[in-house]
Short mmCIF file of C-alpha atoms in Angstrom, two decimals:
data_model
loop_
_atom_site.label_atom_id
_atom_site.label_comp_id
_atom_site.label_asym_id
_atom_site.label_seq_id
_atom_site.Cartn_x
_atom_site.Cartn_y
_atom_site.Cartn_z
CA MET A 158 0.00 0.00 0.00
CA VAL A 159 2.78 2.39 0.99
CA GLN A 160 4.69 1.50 -2.16
CA ALA A 161 1.64 2.24 -4.33
CA ILE A 162 1.19 5.63 -2.68
CA THR A 163 4.89 6.38 -3.24
CA TYR A 164 4.62 5.50 -6.94
CA PHE A 165 1.51 7.65 -7.27
CA SER A 166 3.21 10.63 -5.59
CA VAL A 167 6.25 10.27 -7.83
CA ALA A 168 4.00 10.13 -10.91
CA VAL A 169 2.11 13.24 -9.83
CA ALA A 170 5.37 15.10 -9.15
CA LEU A 171 6.76 14.04 -12.53
CA ALA A 172 3.57 15.15 -14.26
CA MET A 173 3.74 18.54 -12.56
CA CYS A 174 7.37 18.95 -13.59
CA LEU A 175 6.51 18.10 -17.18
CA TYR A 176 3.60 20.53 -17.10
CA MET A 177 5.79 23.34 -15.76
CA ALA A 178 8.42 22.56 -18.37
CA TRP A 179 5.77 22.71 -21.09
CA LEU A 180 4.54 26.09 -19.80
CA LEU A 181 8.04 27.52 -19.78
CA PHE A 182 8.74 26.18 -23.25
CA SER A 183 5.45 27.61 -24.57
CA ARG A 184 6.25 31.01 -23.10
CA TRP A 185 9.70 30.93 -24.68
CA LEU A 186 8.18 30.08 -28.05
CA ASN A 187 5.57 32.83 -27.75
CA GLU A 188 8.18 35.43 -26.82
CA ARG A 189 10.39 34.33 -29.69
CA ARG A 190 7.44 34.44 -32.09
CA ALA A 191 6.40 37.87 -30.81
CA GLY A 192 9.93 39.18 -31.33
CA ARG A 193 9.93 37.83 -34.87
CA VAL A 194 6.54 39.48 -35.57
CA LYS A 195 7.75 42.83 -34.23
CA ALA A 196 10.83 42.65 -36.44
CA LEU A 197 8.65 41.91 -39.48
CA GLN A 198 6.33 44.79 -38.65
CA ARG A 199 9.29 47.17 -38.42
CA GLU A 200 10.43 46.06 -41.87
CA ILE A 201 6.92 46.44 -43.31
CA THR A 202 6.47 49.86 -41.71
CA ARG A 203 9.81 51.13 -43.08
CA HIS A 204 8.93 49.79 -46.51
CA TYR A 205 5.54 51.50 -46.76
CA MET A 206 6.76 54.68 -45.08
CA ALA A 207 9.50 55.00 -47.69
CA ARG A 208 7.05 54.48 -50.53
CA ALA A 209 4.42 56.80 -49.09
CA THR A 210 6.90 59.65 -48.58
CA GLY A 211 8.55 59.17 -51.98
CA GLN A 212 11.89 57.97 -50.64
CA VAL A 213 14.06 55.56 -52.64
CA GLN A 214 13.60 51.92 -51.65
CA THR A 215 16.44 49.73 -52.92
CA ASP A 216 16.20 46.49 -51.03
CA ILE A 217 12.53 45.67 -51.74
CA THR A 218 10.79 46.37 -55.01
CA GLU A 219 7.14 47.37 -55.24
CA ASN A 220 6.17 44.18 -57.05
CA LEU A 221 7.98 41.73 -54.78
CA ILE A 222 6.43 41.31 -51.34
CA PRO A 223 8.15 38.74 -49.08
CA LYS A 224 6.02 35.73 -48.21
CA ALA A 225 6.60 36.34 -44.50
CA TRP A 226 4.71 39.62 -44.83
CA SER A 227 1.24 38.19 -44.34
CA PRO A 228 -1.79 40.33 -45.29
CA ALA A 229 -2.71 40.66 -41.60
CA LEU A 230 0.74 42.00 -40.67
CA ARG A 231 0.74 44.40 -43.62
CA LEU A 232 -2.71 45.70 -42.74
CA GLN A 233 -1.67 46.21 -39.12
CA SER A 234 1.45 48.14 -40.10
CA VAL A 235 -0.41 50.26 -42.64
CA SER A 236 -3.11 51.01 -40.07
CA HIS A 237 -0.43 52.32 -37.72
CA LEU A 238 1.08 54.48 -40.44
CA LEU A 239 -2.26 55.98 -41.41
CA HIS A 240 -2.50 57.49 -37.92
CA LEU A 241 0.88 59.18 -38.45
CA LEU A 242 0.69 60.40 -42.05
CA ARG A 243 -1.31 63.36 -43.28
CA GLY A 244 -2.19 64.98 -46.59
CA THR A 245 -0.64 63.67 -49.80
CA ASP A 246 1.56 61.15 -48.01
CA ARG A 247 -1.48 59.51 -46.43
CA GLN A 248 -3.38 59.45 -49.71
CA ARG A 249 -0.35 58.04 -51.53
CA LEU A 250 -0.12 55.24 -48.97
CA LEU A 251 -3.82 54.43 -49.43
CA ASP A 252 -3.37 54.32 -53.20
CA ILE A 253 -0.36 52.01 -52.85
CA VAL A 254 -2.02 49.45 -50.59
CA ASP A 255 -5.24 49.69 -52.59
CA ALA A 256 -3.33 48.90 -55.80
CA GLU A 257 -1.72 45.91 -54.06
CA GLY A 258 -5.19 44.53 -53.31
CA MET A 259 -4.73 44.71 -49.56
CA PHE A 260 -8.45 45.45 -49.11
CA ASP A 261 -9.68 42.85 -51.60
CA VAL A 262 -10.52 40.30 -48.90
CA ALA A 263 -12.67 42.80 -47.00
CA LEU A 264 -14.27 44.02 -50.23
CA THR A 265 -15.25 40.43 -50.98
CA ARG A 266 -16.42 39.58 -47.47
CA VAL A 267 -18.67 42.62 -47.27
CA ARG A 268 -20.87 40.90 -49.87
CA ARG A 269 -21.05 37.55 -48.03
CA ARG A 270 -24.35 36.20 -46.72
CA ASN A 271 -23.12 35.82 -43.16
CA THR A 272 -23.90 39.01 -41.20
CA VAL A 273 -20.97 38.59 -38.80
CA THR A 274 -18.58 38.35 -41.75
CA ARG A 275 -20.05 41.48 -43.29
CA LEU A 276 -19.75 43.38 -40.00
CA SER A 277 -16.10 42.37 -39.67
CA ALA A 278 -15.44 43.53 -43.23
CA ILE A 279 -17.10 46.87 -42.51
CA ARG A 280 -14.70 47.38 -39.59
CA VAL A 281 -11.71 46.83 -41.89
CA LEU A 282 -13.05 49.15 -44.60
CA GLU A 283 -13.76 51.83 -42.00
CA GLN A 284 -10.25 51.54 -40.65
CA PHE A 285 -8.63 52.45 -43.97
CA GLY A 286 -11.18 54.49 -45.88
CA SER A 287 -9.66 54.46 -49.36
CA HIS A 288 -11.81 55.41 -52.36
CA ARG A 289 -12.74 51.77 -52.96
CA CYS A 290 -13.49 51.25 -49.26
CA VAL A 291 -15.81 54.27 -49.19
CA ALA A 292 -17.55 53.13 -52.38
CA ALA A 293 -18.13 49.66 -50.90
CA LEU A 294 -19.48 51.08 -47.64
CA THR A 295 -21.83 53.34 -49.57
CA ARG A 296 -23.17 50.34 -51.52
CA VAL A 297 -23.73 48.42 -48.29
CA MET A 298 -25.55 51.38 -46.74
CA ALA A 299 -27.80 51.62 -49.79
CA ASN A 300 -28.42 47.98 -50.64
CA ASP A 301 -27.80 45.58 -47.76
CA PRO A 302 -30.98 43.65 -46.88
CA VAL A 303 -30.31 43.84 -43.13
CA PRO A 304 -31.13 47.25 -41.60
CA GLU A 305 -28.59 46.81 -38.81
CA ILE A 306 -25.83 46.25 -41.37
CA ARG A 307 -26.85 49.40 -43.24
CA VAL A 308 -26.63 51.34 -39.98
CA GLU A 309 -23.14 49.99 -39.29
CA ALA A 310 -22.02 50.99 -42.78
CA ALA A 311 -23.48 54.46 -42.24
CA GLY A 312 -21.62 54.71 -38.93
CA ALA A 313 -18.38 53.78 -40.71
CA LEU A 314 -18.99 56.46 -43.36
CA ALA A 315 -19.74 58.98 -40.62
CA SER A 316 -16.41 58.28 -38.93
CA LEU A 317 -14.72 58.83 -42.31
CA ASP A 318 -16.74 62.02 -42.90
CA ARG A 319 -18.11 60.53 -46.11
CA LEU A 320 -21.83 60.28 -45.40
CA PRO A 321 -24.23 61.33 -48.17
CA THR A 322 -26.55 64.30 -47.65
CA ALA A 323 -28.96 64.39 -44.73
CA ARG A 324 -31.92 63.65 -47.02
CA ASP A 325 -30.19 60.67 -48.62
CA THR A 326 -28.99 59.35 -45.26
CA ILE A 327 -32.51 59.44 -43.83
CA SER A 328 -33.90 57.84 -46.97
CA LEU A 329 -31.29 55.06 -47.22
CA LEU A 330 -31.69 54.16 -43.55
CA ASP A 331 -35.49 54.31 -43.88
CA LEU A 332 -35.78 56.43 -40.76
CA LYS A 333 -39.31 57.52 -41.64
CA ASN A 334 -40.60 53.99 -41.13
CA ARG A 335 -38.14 52.66 -38.54
CA LYS A 336 -37.71 53.84 -35.00
CA PRO A 337 -34.22 55.38 -34.82
CA LEU A 338 -31.55 53.78 -32.66
CA PRO A 339 -28.87 55.59 -30.62
CA LEU A 340 -26.42 54.98 -33.47
CA HIS A 341 -28.80 56.80 -35.82
CA LYS A 342 -28.64 59.78 -33.47
CA ALA A 343 -24.85 59.78 -33.57
CA ILE A 344 -24.88 59.50 -37.36
CA LEU A 345 -27.20 62.49 -37.76
CA ARG A 346 -25.18 64.51 -35.28
CA SER A 347 -22.02 63.91 -37.32
CA ILE A 348 -23.45 65.83 -40.30
CA ALA A 349 -25.45 68.41 -38.34
CA SER A 350 -23.09 71.33 -38.94
CA ARG A 351 -22.69 70.41 -42.61
CA ASP A 352 -26.39 69.88 -43.41
CA ALA A 353 -28.14 72.08 -40.83
CA ALA A 354 -30.20 73.75 -43.57
CA GLN A 355 -31.48 70.38 -44.78
CA PHE A 356 -32.39 69.32 -41.26
CA ALA A 357 -34.32 72.57 -40.81
CA ASP A 358 -36.17 72.06 -44.11
CA LEU A 359 -37.03 68.48 -43.22
CA LEU A 360 -38.70 69.63 -40.00
CA ALA A 361 -41.29 71.41 -42.11
CA ALA A 362 -42.26 68.12 -43.77
CA ASP A 363 -44.83 65.65 -42.48
CA LEU A 364 -42.56 63.37 -40.48
CA PRO A 365 -43.24 60.99 -37.58
CA ALA A 366 -42.54 62.36 -34.12
CA HIS A 367 -39.60 60.05 -33.43
CA LEU A 368 -37.77 61.36 -36.50
CA ARG A 369 -38.51 65.01 -35.68
CA VAL A 370 -36.98 64.38 -32.25
CA PHE A 371 -33.77 63.15 -33.84
CA LEU A 372 -33.68 66.04 -36.31
CA LEU A 373 -34.05 68.53 -33.47
CA ASP A 374 -31.31 66.78 -31.53
CA ALA A 375 -29.02 67.11 -34.57
CA LEU A 376 -29.78 70.83 -34.85
CA GLY A 377 -28.66 71.23 -31.28
CA TRP A 378 -25.25 69.92 -32.36
CA SER A 379 -25.05 72.10 -35.47
CA GLY A 380 -23.56 75.11 -33.71
CA GLN A 381 -25.62 77.41 -35.95
CA PHE A 382 -27.83 79.93 -34.17
CA ASP A 383 -29.95 80.61 -37.26
CA VAL A 384 -31.80 77.32 -36.65
CA LEU A 385 -33.39 78.80 -33.52
CA ASP A 386 -36.64 79.60 -35.36
CA LYS A 387 -37.13 75.89 -36.05
CA LEU A 388 -36.61 75.08 -32.39
CA VAL A 389 -39.12 77.74 -31.36
CA ASP A 390 -41.70 76.32 -33.77
CA ALA A 391 -41.11 72.79 -32.48
CA SER A 392 -41.58 73.93 -28.88
CA THR A 393 -45.34 74.21 -29.49
CA ASP A 394 -45.70 70.88 -31.28
CA GLU A 395 -48.62 68.72 -30.23
CA ASP A 396 -46.25 65.87 -29.36
CA ALA A 397 -44.62 66.27 -25.94
CA THR A 398 -41.44 64.43 -26.97
CA VAL A 399 -40.94 66.93 -29.79
CA ARG A 400 -41.44 69.89 -27.43
CA GLU A 401 -38.94 68.40 -25.01
CA ALA A 402 -36.45 67.72 -27.84
CA ALA A 403 -36.67 71.39 -28.92
CA LEU A 404 -35.75 72.50 -25.40
CA LEU A 405 -32.88 70.03 -25.05
CA ALA A 406 -31.54 71.06 -28.48
CA THR A 407 -31.58 74.68 -27.32
CA ALA A 408 -29.62 73.74 -24.21
CA ARG A 409 -27.04 72.00 -26.39
CA LEU A 410 -26.92 74.92 -28.82
CA GLY A 411 -26.38 77.28 -25.90
CA TYR A 412 -28.64 79.95 -27.31
CA ALA A 413 -32.35 80.68 -26.88
CA GLY A 414 -32.58 84.29 -28.01
CA ARG A 415 -34.48 86.30 -25.41
CA GLY A 416 -35.84 83.02 -24.08
CA GLU A 417 -39.53 83.93 -23.74
CA TRP A 418 -40.57 80.76 -25.54
CA VAL A 419 -38.54 78.66 -23.10
CA ILE A 420 -40.14 80.36 -20.10
CA GLU A 421 -43.58 79.65 -21.59
CA ARG A 422 -42.80 75.92 -21.48
CA LEU A 423 -42.53 76.12 -17.68
CA GLY A 424 -46.32 75.99 -17.76
CA ASP A 425 -46.51 73.03 -20.13
CA LYS A 426 -49.04 70.32 -19.28
CA GLU A 427 -46.37 67.58 -19.47
CA PRO A 428 -43.98 67.21 -16.49
CA LEU A 429 -41.03 66.19 -18.68
CA VAL A 430 -41.39 69.36 -20.74
CA ARG A 431 -41.65 71.54 -17.62
CA ALA A 432 -38.55 69.86 -16.18
CA SER A 433 -36.60 70.40 -19.39
CA ALA A 434 -37.69 74.03 -19.56
CA ALA A 435 -36.49 74.57 -15.98
CA GLN A 436 -33.16 72.96 -16.88
CA VAL A 437 -32.74 75.26 -19.89
CA CYS A 438 -33.69 78.36 -17.89
CA GLY A 439 -30.99 77.59 -15.38
CA GLY A 440 -28.40 76.59 -17.94
CA LEU A 441 -28.90 79.67 -20.13
CA GLY A 442 -29.34 82.13 -17.29
CA LEU A 443 -32.93 83.25 -17.96
CA VAL A 444 -33.42 85.33 -14.80
CA ARG A 445 -36.92 86.41 -15.84
CA ALA A 446 -38.02 82.83 -15.17
CA VAL A 447 -37.26 83.07 -11.43
CA GLY A 448 -40.87 83.79 -10.46
CA LEU A 449 -42.29 80.80 -12.36
CA LEU A 450 -39.47 78.58 -11.15
CA ARG A 451 -40.35 79.39 -7.57
CA GLU A 452 -43.93 78.38 -8.28
CA LEU A 453 -42.66 75.06 -9.67
CA LYS A 454 -41.16 74.22 -6.27
CA GLY A 455 -44.68 73.06 -5.41
CA ASP A 456 -45.15 71.09 -8.65
CA PRO A 457 -46.72 67.61 -8.33
CA SER A 458 -43.77 66.10 -10.21
CA SER A 459 -40.65 65.47 -8.15
CA TRP A 460 -38.46 65.83 -11.28
CA VAL A 461 -39.90 69.28 -11.98
CA ARG A 462 -39.24 70.34 -8.38
CA ILE A 463 -35.66 69.06 -8.53
CA TYR A 464 -34.85 70.87 -11.80
CA ALA A 465 -36.59 74.02 -10.59
CA ASP A 466 -34.43 74.04 -7.44
CA GLU A 467 -31.27 73.51 -9.51
CA ALA A 468 -32.25 76.33 -11.89
CA LEU A 469 -32.94 78.72 -9.02
CA ALA A 470 -29.55 77.90 -7.52
CA LYS A 471 -27.88 78.78 -10.83
CA LEU A 472 -29.89 81.97 -11.22
CA ALA A 473 -29.10 83.20 -7.71
CA PRO A 474 -26.52 86.02 -7.46
CA GLY A 475 -23.14 84.55 -8.30
CA GLY A 476 -24.67 81.21 -9.23
CA ASN A 477 -24.31 81.56 -12.99
CA ASP A 478 -22.04 83.91 -14.90
CA LYS A 479 -24.26 83.76 -18.00
CA LYS A 480 -27.57 85.52 -17.28
CA ILE A 481 -30.12 87.06 -19.62
CA ALA A 482 -32.23 89.78 -18.09
#
């Protein structure tokens, strides 16, 4: 019995030693492999940097790419360089790697049936943003059968500052018939300053309330004070969410004119609108609203009372440097 236990203990100890040896050997291999990968990436980076900046490259010709330079390593190195280069050098690098077909795999995968594959391809195309990448993303945004994929493509184009016009974006994403998602809001915000006039014109059309809310939100990010008239008009809309969106857009814009229309919303029948109006009065320093704000301290809604108290604190002497008499 004792001998069997001894043999078992020795076997366990030997197994543990072998396991530890295997772990050490695996770590050594991984470190060696990582060092080799870093060396390859340095070579690839020097190669493409020289070509992008027009320097003479003598040891590697443009048409002879070493087999060790896998597409994944080349893409990773080029991605790093794109964050460093600007102007013509950056565009020259994009043209070089595009001509080498470095994006061909992603351009093919973006047309696959599997949605996960298409999403992964969109990420690659967004990362580089060459002319062919932008064209492919635009086709996906316009034609993909899955709405979520179209939104992802639109988000990629937004990050590249290559979205189509506001009207086309809304049409391609079918925002009139689909309830917008948070990503839709970010997409519309990204072109708000560029297409503020189109957003303002669209508000005059017969649109569902959820879309008018998103259009108003975008106007708040436009930075253009001449859209205030549209916000004032929306503040009397029959839909409470639209009235609230007009107030929140004004807060984001940081301008409400004289602010009478904001003060009027302190008497709105909907608590959320009254609360938003109180928030805007405090944020924009509308001191003429102090009397109504004091009355709201007895409002049935706790949220209205909270925002009224916060606004009064800001409008107190020394509580807010920006005040409108």
